[in-house]
Amino acid sequence: MGRGVLLTANLPQLQNLIKRDPQSYKEEFLQQWNHYNSIRELFKVNPADRAGNLKELVTFISQVAVCYPHDTAGFPSQLASLLEDNYPLLCPETRKCLVQNLVILRKKDMMTSIELLKCLFPLLPRTASPSLRLFIRETILSDIRLANARTANHRLNRVVQAMLFGMVEHGSARSTTKNGKGKAQPLDKPGLSDSGDEAMWAIILAKELWKKGTWKDAKTVSIIALGCTHPIPKVQSASIHFFLGEETELEDNDEDEQKVDVKALKHRREINKKTRSGDKKLEKKLKNARKKRHKNSAQPNFPAIEMLHDPQTFGENLFDLLLHQEKQYPLEHKVIIMQLLSRVMNIHKTCVLNFYTYVIKYLFFRQVRVPMILAALAQSVHEMTPPDVLEPVIRKLAQEFVHPGVASQVIAAGINCIREISKRQPWAMDEDLLGDLIEYRKSKDKAVVSAARSLLQLYREVNPALLKRRERGKEASIKPAAPRPFGQSTEAVTIIEGLALLEDHLKTVHAEDGIDEDNDQAAWDNWVSDSSEDSESEGWINVDDGNSDLVISDSDDEEPDKEREIEATTGGDAIQAPSTLATTKILTPADFAILNELRLKAGSSSAVTTGVKRKLSSMEASGSNKKAMVTEDDILGPQRRPKADYEARMASVQRGREDREKFGSHKGKQMKAVPSSTTNKEKAKHKPVMMVLSSHAVRSKKKASLREKQRKLRAHISRHK
């Protein structure tokens, strides 16, 4: 009895004894287990009354549950149901205790990651405590990262991504569901609101997993793309900023990351106690502040935009947001939607033609944020955009921005925007309008001259026929360039680069090993396509070509055309016959692997011999295809530096004095052990001669008699003695 009472009153001691010898103390554990079940039943009736006892028992059982797995098999599910059913009624300490014990059970393998994440995901939007919310967030992210550390855990990823999809879709449906009187329907779970918190947390977690490199697949992009069309503006903003590559302040509500006040940090360091650790902490904070300052210029997330599923529908949905929510959204939000829509249109070569009609009403020089709108407009144009849709836009730009009644900066911005549009679709320009625009190259403003000359140089290269003969330049007049027809892409593949290297390599290998060149079965071993399992057809399919009209001529008339084609593909350096390997052999995956190695070797050898490493770097970085983007600086052009006012000049002076010793003379107070000023005798030694010539001391010395001089000399000798 004495031991039982002692162990009942001291659960940490019983926990220690059970971990040492589980079988000897099983009866005591079962006693506590029955006590836990009784309190749990009472807790369902009155949660606030038994919260204290429940926390102690739950912590105790979580620590020793691994010693009795058969008896505590349903313990994790019981904790999960307690959190889910009674979460709004629990006090903050009980919530945190239950969540921490669930994490402990996961670390002891008493529950799987899927079971833990299914319990934690619904808690994020329902938690008001910042510390508990941060703990749940870090637990979810760390658990997913550890599960995908060595290799991708596809089963876990599919389940988690399905939950994130559900959170975004569920929040979207709940926010848009209205009854007949215009009031929102009651929520299905207490503690949730229609403010988009559930969808917001799904977007935040997906963005964090993408940023850490845990998820880099198209499903993650689809989750965030679904958030771009969410009815709540803050969810839209967080999702759109992911594709734009910019950080949003909505994600940092838990970590409370604010701008670092450098002046306040230095002032606090001056008044506090001087220690080395304090200096190191100050230096670390200043270093982090400098890093954040340089991190502001974020690059667009092009890989995520390229992974978008059905970009045409995605772009149309974005335009519907602009069109139907015109009065609800502020201008800043509409501008970021325009930016994302323009980049999707540019990268995927899609066309949302109504966008150009919509954006015309924002094209006047007094419009707020007009440089960003002009950049988005120019970014949306590509070679597949119909020219007749762009003609009204260019005409509107010329009427509003390029005329003598506006400032020179406005004229430069208008011409630069027209140039960026014409660079992507040259057929949208009218001949008369082009002649008027290039006349601005005679202006006195540097930005206007630069913009007009760049437009003139562009059409000298792409379509000099629109220019007058005297404006075409020397090269365009001698050899005019043929304009590229509408719809023709410059990225069409005409030849596989490095195919001749592969042909020579295969001939060498086959000659040395004596292998039949037609036998490619060994090259297909260990190369299984993902679509081979779903394919129903087996073997080759005989295709009847019918009565083809293909005519093969062996005449010599085609030789000059072939030579010109070869010269165009090889750059004109050396005329070599193209490789016929692609027309006589089916290239296997192993052949393409060898081709990549041969291209890298050829690129590296040419780099060593010629000193040009640009070709090698382009080969290695072929996977990261960076698309050209239009920025505000491209629209505004070179700007004249404005004259600084008094506040700006003083701020520049203060920045120059940072990290520098106090300026001033080093004499007097600063050079002495005891601070004091200099005496008059010391100052008199450094007086200029012209200042002391008329003084009484000098004049009396010049007029002194011989007797007075002798007396002074004797006094001086006696003082020295």
PDB file of C-alpha atoms in Angstrom, residues 472-572:
ATOM      1  CA  ARG A 472      17.436  53.016 -92.777  1.00  0.00           C
ATOM      2  CA  GLY A 473      21.154  53.293 -92.190  1.00  0.00           C
ATOM      3  CA  LYS A 474      24.061  51.927 -94.168  1.00  0.00           C
ATOM      4  CA  GLU A 475      23.733  48.216 -93.382  1.00  0.00           C
ATOM      5  CA  ALA A 476      19.966  48.091 -93.873  1.00  0.00           C
ATOM      6  CA  SER A 477      20.250  49.957 -97.183  1.00  0.00           C
ATOM      7  CA  ILE A 478      22.927  47.632 -98.572  1.00  0.00           C
ATOM      8  CA  LYS A 479      21.374  44.353 -97.352  1.00  0.00           C
ATOM      9  CA  PRO A 480      17.809  44.868 -96.104  1.00  0.00           C
ATOM     10  CA  ALA A 481      16.594  42.234 -93.676  1.00  0.00           C
ATOM     11  CA  ALA A 482      13.421  40.381 -94.604  1.00  0.00           C
ATOM     12  CA  PRO A 483      10.765  40.835 -91.912  1.00  0.00           C
ATOM     13  CA  ARG A 484       9.664  37.699 -90.139  1.00  0.00           C
ATOM     14  CA  PRO A 485       6.079  36.754 -91.081  1.00  0.00           C
ATOM     15  CA  PHE A 486       3.393  36.873 -88.429  1.00  0.00           C
ATOM     16  CA  GLY A 487       3.132  33.626 -86.456  1.00  0.00           C
ATOM     17  CA  GLN A 488       6.616  32.374 -87.262  1.00  0.00           C
ATOM     18  CA  SER A 489       8.554  31.509 -84.126  1.00  0.00           C
ATOM     19  CA  THR A 490      12.263  32.104 -83.755  1.00  0.00           C
ATOM     20  CA  GLU A 491      12.570  29.082 -81.467  1.00  0.00           C
ATOM     21  CA  ALA A 492      11.811  26.456 -84.129  1.00  0.00           C
ATOM     22  CA  VAL A 493      14.228  23.517 -84.033  1.00  0.00           C
ATOM     23  CA  THR A 494      15.882  22.815 -87.386  1.00  0.00           C
ATOM     24  CA  ILE A 495      18.770  20.590 -86.322  1.00  0.00           C
ATOM     25  CA  ILE A 496      19.902  18.720 -83.230  1.00  0.00           C
ATOM     26  CA  GLU A 497      23.040  20.420 -81.984  1.00  0.00           C
ATOM     27  CA  GLY A 498      26.018  18.112 -81.710  1.00  0.00           C
ATOM     28  CA  LEU A 499      24.456  15.289 -83.768  1.00  0.00           C
ATOM     29  CA  ALA A 500      27.582  15.009 -85.912  1.00  0.00           C
ATOM     30  CA  LEU A 501      29.637  14.370 -82.772  1.00  0.00           C
ATOM     31  CA  LEU A 502      27.331  11.498 -81.821  1.00  0.00           C
ATOM     32  CA  GLU A 503      27.548  10.021 -85.316  1.00  0.00           C
ATOM     33  CA  ASP A 504      31.349  10.011 -85.238  1.00  0.00           C
ATOM     34  CA  HIS A 505      31.333   8.523 -81.745  1.00  0.00           C
ATOM     35  CA  LEU A 506      28.998   5.671 -82.715  1.00  0.00           C
ATOM     36  CA  LYS A 507      31.032   4.856 -85.807  1.00  0.00           C
ATOM     37  CA  THR A 508      34.179   4.659 -83.695  1.00  0.00           C
ATOM     38  CA  VAL A 509      32.557   2.437 -81.055  1.00  0.00           C
ATOM     39  CA  HIS A 510      30.988   0.106 -83.610  1.00  0.00           C
ATOM     40  CA  ALA A 511      34.259  -0.202 -85.516  1.00  0.00           C
ATOM     41  CA  GLU A 512      36.222  -1.080 -82.375  1.00  0.00           C
ATOM     42  CA  ASP A 513      33.702  -3.552 -80.877  1.00  0.00           C
ATOM     43  CA  GLY A 514      32.385  -5.025 -84.101  1.00  0.00           C
ATOM     44  CA  ILE A 515      28.730  -4.334 -83.176  1.00  0.00           C
ATOM     45  CA  ASP A 516      26.016  -4.260 -85.780  1.00  0.00           C
ATOM     46  CA  GLU A 517      24.781  -0.687 -86.107  1.00  0.00           C
ATOM     47  CA  ASP A 518      21.187  -1.798 -86.735  1.00  0.00           C
ATOM     48  CA  ASN A 519      20.930  -3.725 -83.455  1.00  0.00           C
ATOM     49  CA  ASP A 520      19.678  -1.148 -80.894  1.00  0.00           C
ATOM     50  CA  GLN A 521      17.924  -3.514 -78.512  1.00  0.00           C
ATOM     51  CA  ALA A 522      20.725  -3.330 -75.929  1.00  0.00           C
ATOM     52  CA  ALA A 523      20.541   0.448 -75.857  1.00  0.00           C
ATOM     53  CA  TRP A 524      16.889   0.317 -74.727  1.00  0.00           C
ATOM     54  CA  ASP A 525      17.655  -1.896 -71.718  1.00  0.00           C
ATOM     55  CA  ASN A 526      17.075  -0.275 -68.330  1.00  0.00           C
ATOM     56  CA  TRP A 527      15.263   2.630 -70.011  1.00  0.00           C
ATOM     57  CA  VAL A 528      11.548   2.238 -69.269  1.00  0.00           C
ATOM     58  CA  SER A 529       9.153   5.056 -70.045  1.00  0.00           C
ATOM     59  CA  ASP A 530       6.443   6.060 -67.601  1.00  0.00           C
ATOM     60  CA  SER A 531       3.793   5.767 -70.265  1.00  0.00           C
ATOM     61  CA  SER A 532       4.805   2.249 -71.291  1.00  0.00           C
ATOM     62  CA  GLU A 533       2.724   0.673 -68.520  1.00  0.00           C
ATOM     63  CA  ASP A 534      -0.462   2.418 -69.654  1.00  0.00           C
ATOM     64  CA  SER A 535       0.032   1.709 -73.322  1.00  0.00           C
ATOM     65  CA  GLU A 536      -2.231  -0.950 -74.762  1.00  0.00           C
ATOM     66  CA  SER A 537      -0.380  -1.434 -78.019  1.00  0.00           C
ATOM     67  CA  GLU A 538       2.660  -3.650 -78.233  1.00  0.00           C
ATOM     68  CA  GLY A 539       5.295  -3.754 -80.903  1.00  0.00           C
ATOM     69  CA  TRP A 540       5.426  -1.722 -84.099  1.00  0.00           C
ATOM     70  CA  ILE A 541       2.393  -0.363 -85.913  1.00  0.00           C
ATOM     71  CA  ASN A 542       2.486  -0.542 -89.696  1.00  0.00           C
ATOM     72  CA  VAL A 543       1.299   2.725 -91.172  1.00  0.00           C
ATOM     73  CA  ASP A 544       0.249   2.813 -94.806  1.00  0.00           C
ATOM     74  CA  ASP A 545       1.602   5.924 -96.391  1.00  0.00           C
ATOM     75  CA  GLY A 546      -0.817   5.644 -99.327  1.00  0.00           C
ATOM     76  CA  ASN A 547      -0.211   7.586-102.459  1.00  0.00           C
ATOM     77  CA  SER A 548       2.219  10.173-101.234  1.00  0.00           C
ATOM     78  CA  ASP A 549       3.257  13.042-103.418  1.00  0.00           C
ATOM     79  CA  LEU A 550       6.824  13.031-102.108  1.00  0.00           C
ATOM     80  CA  VAL A 551       9.284  13.704-104.893  1.00  0.00           C
ATOM     81  CA  ILE A 552      12.982  13.052-104.329  1.00  0.00           C
ATOM     82  CA  SER A 553      15.186  14.759-106.856  1.00  0.00           C
ATOM     83  CA  ASP A 554      18.857  14.092-107.443  1.00  0.00           C
ATOM     84  CA  SER A 555      19.433  17.039-109.724  1.00  0.00           C
ATOM     85  CA  ASP A 556      22.254  19.480-109.132  1.00  0.00           C
ATOM     86  CA  ASP A 557      19.875  22.457-109.069  1.00  0.00           C
ATOM     87  CA  GLU A 558      19.216  21.999-105.367  1.00  0.00           C
ATOM     88  CA  GLU A 559      22.854  22.089-104.319  1.00  0.00           C
ATOM     89  CA  PRO A 560      23.108  25.901-103.916  1.00  0.00           C
ATOM     90  CA  ASP A 561      19.956  25.896-101.764  1.00  0.00           C
ATOM     91  CA  LYS A 562      21.373  23.105 -99.625  1.00  0.00           C
ATOM     92  CA  GLU A 563      24.665  24.947 -99.210  1.00  0.00           C
ATOM     93  CA  ARG A 564      22.867  28.107 -98.154  1.00  0.00           C
ATOM     94  CA  GLU A 565      20.810  26.124 -95.632  1.00  0.00           C
ATOM     95  CA  ILE A 566      23.920  24.471 -94.225  1.00  0.00           C
ATOM     96  CA  GLU A 567      25.677  27.808 -94.020  1.00  0.00           C
ATOM     97  CA  ALA A 568      22.720  29.306 -92.133  1.00  0.00           C
ATOM     98  CA  THR A 569      22.627  26.458 -89.610  1.00  0.00           C
ATOM     99  CA  THR A 570      26.375  26.400 -89.025  1.00  0.00           C
ATOM    100  CA  GLY A 571      26.769  30.159 -88.756  1.00  0.00           C
ATOM    101  CA  GLY A 572      28.738  30.550 -91.985  1.00  0.00           C
TER     102      GLY A 572
END
